[in-house]
PDB file of C-alpha atoms in Angstrom:
ATOM      1  CA  GLN E 534       0.000   0.000   0.000  1.00  0.00           C
ATOM      2  CA  VAL E 535       1.065   3.570  -0.713  1.00  0.00           C
ATOM      3  CA  GLN E 536       1.075   6.127   2.091  1.00  0.00           C
ATOM      4  CA  LEU E 537       0.982   9.876   1.423  1.00  0.00           C
ATOM      5  CA  ILE E 538       1.792  12.629   3.903  1.00  0.00           C
ATOM      6  CA  GLU E 539       1.194  16.331   3.238  1.00  0.00           C
ATOM      7  CA  SER E 540       2.995  19.195   4.926  1.00  0.00           C
ATOM      8  CA  GLY E 541       3.474  22.937   4.548  1.00  0.00           C
ATOM      9  CA  GLY E 542       0.020  24.301   5.281  1.00  0.00           C
ATOM     10  CA  GLY E 543      -0.503  27.355   7.436  1.00  0.00           C
ATOM     11  CA  LEU E 544      -1.964  30.836   7.769  1.00  0.00           C
ATOM     12  CA  VAL E 545      -0.993  33.582   5.325  1.00  0.00           C
ATOM     13  CA  GLN E 546      -2.283  36.991   4.321  1.00  0.00           C
ATOM     14  CA  ALA E 547      -3.907  37.510   0.930  1.00  0.00           C
ATOM     15  CA  GLY E 548      -1.231  37.947  -1.709  1.00  0.00           C
ATOM     16  CA  GLY E 549       1.234  35.741   0.123  1.00  0.00           C
ATOM     17  CA  SER E 550       2.712  32.365  -0.761  1.00  0.00           C
ATOM     18  CA  LEU E 551       2.892  28.833   0.597  1.00  0.00           C
ATOM     19  CA  ARG E 552       4.600  25.677  -0.607  1.00  0.00           C
ATOM     20  CA  LEU E 553       2.929  22.341   0.103  1.00  0.00           C
ATOM     21  CA  SER E 554       4.748  19.020  -0.052  1.00  0.00           C
ATOM     22  CA  CYS E 555       3.539  15.439  -0.369  1.00  0.00           C
ATOM     23  CA  ALA E 556       5.814  12.521   0.482  1.00  0.00           C
ATOM     24  CA  ALA E 557       5.066   8.967  -0.643  1.00  0.00           C
ATOM     25  CA  SER E 558       6.162   5.677   0.879  1.00  0.00           C
ATOM     26  CA  GLY E 559       5.390   2.040   0.217  1.00  0.00           C
ATOM     27  CA  HIS E 560       4.829   0.550  -3.207  1.00  0.00           C
ATOM     28  CA  THR E 561       5.788   2.700  -6.160  1.00  0.00           C
ATOM     29  CA  VAL E 562       3.011   3.927  -8.446  1.00  0.00           C
ATOM     30  CA  SER E 563       5.044   5.962 -10.902  1.00  0.00           C
ATOM     31  CA  THR E 564       2.880   5.085 -13.903  1.00  0.00           C
ATOM     32  CA  TYR E 565      -0.193   6.858 -12.483  1.00  0.00           C
ATOM     33  CA  PRO E 566      -1.093  10.548 -12.084  1.00  0.00           C
ATOM     34  CA  TRP E 567      -0.390  12.503  -8.908  1.00  0.00           C
ATOM     35  CA  ALA E 568      -2.741  15.329  -8.001  1.00  0.00           C
ATOM     36  CA  TRP E 569      -3.735  17.996  -5.486  1.00  0.00           C
ATOM     37  CA  PHE E 570      -7.334  18.506  -4.388  1.00  0.00           C
ATOM     38  CA  ARG E 571      -8.863  20.889  -1.876  1.00  0.00           C
ATOM     39  CA  GLN E 572     -12.054  21.010   0.138  1.00  0.00           C
ATOM     40  CA  ALA E 573     -13.590  23.953   1.965  1.00  0.00           C
ATOM     41  CA  PRO E 574     -16.455  23.648   4.481  1.00  0.00           C
ATOM     42  CA  GLY E 575     -19.749  23.088   2.699  1.00  0.00           C
ATOM     43  CA  ASN E 576     -18.093  22.404  -0.654  1.00  0.00           C
ATOM     44  CA  GLU E 577     -17.273  19.338  -2.699  1.00  0.00           C
ATOM     45  CA  ARG E 578     -13.695  18.189  -2.967  1.00  0.00           C
ATOM     46  CA  GLU E 579     -12.246  20.262  -5.811  1.00  0.00           C
ATOM     47  CA  PHE E 580      -9.513  19.429  -8.293  1.00  0.00           C
ATOM     48  CA  VAL E 581      -6.519  21.781  -8.155  1.00  0.00           C
ATOM     49  CA  ALA E 582      -3.681  20.340 -10.253  1.00  0.00           C
ATOM     50  CA  ALA E 583      -2.220  17.072 -11.529  1.00  0.00           C
ATOM     51  CA  ILE E 584       1.133  15.897 -12.825  1.00  0.00           C
ATOM     52  CA  ASN E 585       2.370  12.950 -14.851  1.00  0.00           C
ATOM     53  CA  TRP E 586       5.003  11.349 -12.641  1.00  0.00           C
ATOM     54  CA  SER E 587       7.353  10.113 -15.347  1.00  0.00           C
ATOM     55  CA  ARG E 588       7.167  12.945 -17.882  1.00  0.00           C
ATOM     56  CA  GLY E 589       6.138  15.933 -15.774  1.00  0.00           C
ATOM     57  CA  GLY E 590       3.167  17.080 -17.837  1.00  0.00           C
ATOM     58  CA  THR E 591       0.769  19.226 -15.797  1.00  0.00           C
ATOM     59  CA  THR E 592      -2.915  20.146 -15.671  1.00  0.00           C
ATOM     60  CA  TYR E 593      -4.462  22.991 -13.643  1.00  0.00           C
ATOM     61  CA  ALA E 594      -7.906  24.089 -12.624  1.00  0.00           C
ATOM     62  CA  ASP E 595      -8.870  27.434 -14.138  1.00  0.00           C
ATOM     63  CA  SER E 596      -9.165  28.952 -10.664  1.00  0.00           C
ATOM     64  CA  VAL E 597      -5.437  28.476  -9.936  1.00  0.00           C
ATOM     65  CA  LYS E 598      -3.900  28.738 -13.404  1.00  0.00           C
ATOM     66  CA  GLY E 599      -1.012  31.197 -13.379  1.00  0.00           C
ATOM     67  CA  ARG E 600      -0.810  31.283  -9.573  1.00  0.00           C
ATOM     68  CA  PHE E 601      -0.062  27.680  -8.553  1.00  0.00           C
ATOM     69  CA  THR E 602       2.701  25.391  -9.827  1.00  0.00           C
ATOM     70  CA  ILE E 603       2.785  21.623  -9.343  1.00  0.00           C
ATOM     71  CA  SER E 604       6.095  19.757  -9.475  1.00  0.00           C
ATOM     72  CA  ARG E 605       7.718  16.493  -8.433  1.00  0.00           C
ATOM     73  CA  ASP E 606      11.078  15.132  -7.324  1.00  0.00           C
ATOM     74  CA  THR E 607      11.303  11.619  -8.721  1.00  0.00           C
ATOM     75  CA  ALA E 608      14.399  10.718  -6.683  1.00  0.00           C
ATOM     76  CA  LYS E 609      12.680  11.526  -3.376  1.00  0.00           C
ATOM     77  CA  ASN E 610       9.126  10.433  -4.245  1.00  0.00           C
ATOM     78  CA  THR E 611       7.793  13.845  -3.334  1.00  0.00           C
ATOM     79  CA  MET E 612       5.370  16.266  -4.962  1.00  0.00           C
ATOM     80  CA  ALA E 613       5.022  19.979  -4.316  1.00  0.00           C
ATOM     81  CA  LEU E 614       2.445  22.698  -4.880  1.00  0.00           C
ATOM     82  CA  GLN E 615       3.833  26.222  -4.962  1.00  0.00           C
ATOM     83  CA  MET E 616       0.978  28.646  -4.279  1.00  0.00           C
ATOM     84  CA  ASN E 617       1.497  32.331  -5.036  1.00  0.00           C
ATOM     85  CA  SER E 618      -0.846  35.326  -4.962  1.00  0.00           C
ATOM     86  CA  LEU E 619      -3.099  33.528  -2.516  1.00  0.00           C
ATOM     87  CA  LYS E 620      -6.708  34.644  -2.126  1.00  0.00           C
ATOM     88  CA  PRO E 621      -9.198  34.091   0.707  1.00  0.00           C
ATOM     89  CA  GLU E 622     -11.146  31.745  -1.567  1.00  0.00           C
ATOM     90  CA  ASP E 623      -8.099  29.445  -1.618  1.00  0.00           C
ATOM     91  CA  THR E 624      -8.777  28.613   2.031  1.00  0.00           C
ATOM     92  CA  ALA E 625      -9.354  24.856   2.314  1.00  0.00           C
ATOM     93  CA  ILE E 626      -7.882  21.572   3.400  1.00  0.00           C
ATOM     94  CA  TYR E 627      -5.464  20.466   0.692  1.00  0.00           C
ATOM     95  CA  TYR E 628      -4.976  16.787  -0.116  1.00  0.00           C
ATOM     96  CA  CYS E 629      -2.463  14.990  -2.297  1.00  0.00           C
ATOM     97  CA  ALA E 630      -3.543  11.873  -4.143  1.00  0.00           C
ATOM     98  CA  VAL E 631      -2.307   9.133  -6.469  1.00  0.00           C
ATOM     99  CA  GLY E 632      -4.708   7.328  -8.767  1.00  0.00           C
ATOM    100  CA  MET E 633      -5.025   4.596 -11.338  1.00  0.00           C
ATOM    101  CA  LEU E 634      -8.613   5.184 -12.507  1.00  0.00           C
ATOM    102  CA  ALA E 635      -8.257   8.455 -14.391  1.00  0.00           C
ATOM    103  CA  SER E 636      -9.239   6.783 -17.650  1.00  0.00           C
ATOM    104  CA  ARG E 637     -12.530   5.669 -16.093  1.00  0.00           C
ATOM    105  CA  TYR E 638     -13.546   8.714 -14.038  1.00  0.00           C
ATOM    106  CA  GLY E 639     -11.491  11.565 -15.486  1.00  0.00           C
ATOM    107  CA  LEU E 640      -8.347  13.250 -14.214  1.00  0.00           C
ATOM    108  CA  GLY E 641     -10.245  15.808 -12.139  1.00  0.00           C
ATOM    109  CA  SER E 642     -12.557  13.392 -10.322  1.00  0.00           C
ATOM    110  CA  PRO E 643     -11.734  12.312  -6.742  1.00  0.00           C
ATOM    111  CA  ALA E 644     -13.053   8.862  -7.681  1.00  0.00           C
ATOM    112  CA  ALA E 645     -10.049   8.396  -9.987  1.00  0.00           C
ATOM    113  CA  TYR E 646      -7.610   8.319  -7.066  1.00  0.00           C
ATOM    114  CA  ASP E 647      -6.824   5.348  -4.844  1.00  0.00           C
ATOM    115  CA  TYR E 648      -4.404   6.850  -2.323  1.00  0.00           C
ATOM    116  CA  TRP E 649      -4.890  10.011  -0.273  1.00  0.00           C
ATOM    117  CA  GLY E 650      -2.957  11.942   2.312  1.00  0.00           C
ATOM    118  CA  GLN E 651      -4.449  13.173   5.574  1.00  0.00           C
ATOM    119  CA  GLY E 652      -4.750  16.758   4.362  1.00  0.00           C
ATOM    120  CA  THR E 653      -3.107  20.017   5.407  1.00  0.00           C
ATOM    121  CA  GLN E 654      -4.976  23.212   6.284  1.00  0.00           C
ATOM    122  CA  VAL E 655      -4.382  26.371   4.259  1.00  0.00           C
ATOM    123  CA  THR E 656      -5.967  29.566   5.557  1.00  0.00           C
ATOM    124  CA  VAL E 657      -5.717  32.878   3.700  1.00  0.00           C
ATOM    125  CA  SER E 658      -6.790  35.993   5.560  1.00  0.00           C
ATOM    126  CA  SER E 659      -8.110  39.118   3.862  1.00  0.00           C
TER     127      SER E 659
END
């Protein structure tokens, strides 16, 4: 089984930056997408960004395009989300995920992902 652990969340003022990290352990799943999702109170879990582990190709939600950057370190089995120009509406619990069902459910669907981290809180004050 794969275990994922997020870190780097915190409280920042609007316009500030945070860098989230996700570390993986256990069985390797390098052939499947890695992704970041977020969920705010009262909302559905929302797709943020995804990356192809082997080639590094990326996909972003329109709401974060140009502000967030997803990346990975293949040697360390870690993934990062650099978040710049943060807005209050970015406030949520952020989760990293690895999936093998993207072809069935779509890259942006939580149902496509088998492994999830525990989440890290990001709060952006106005």
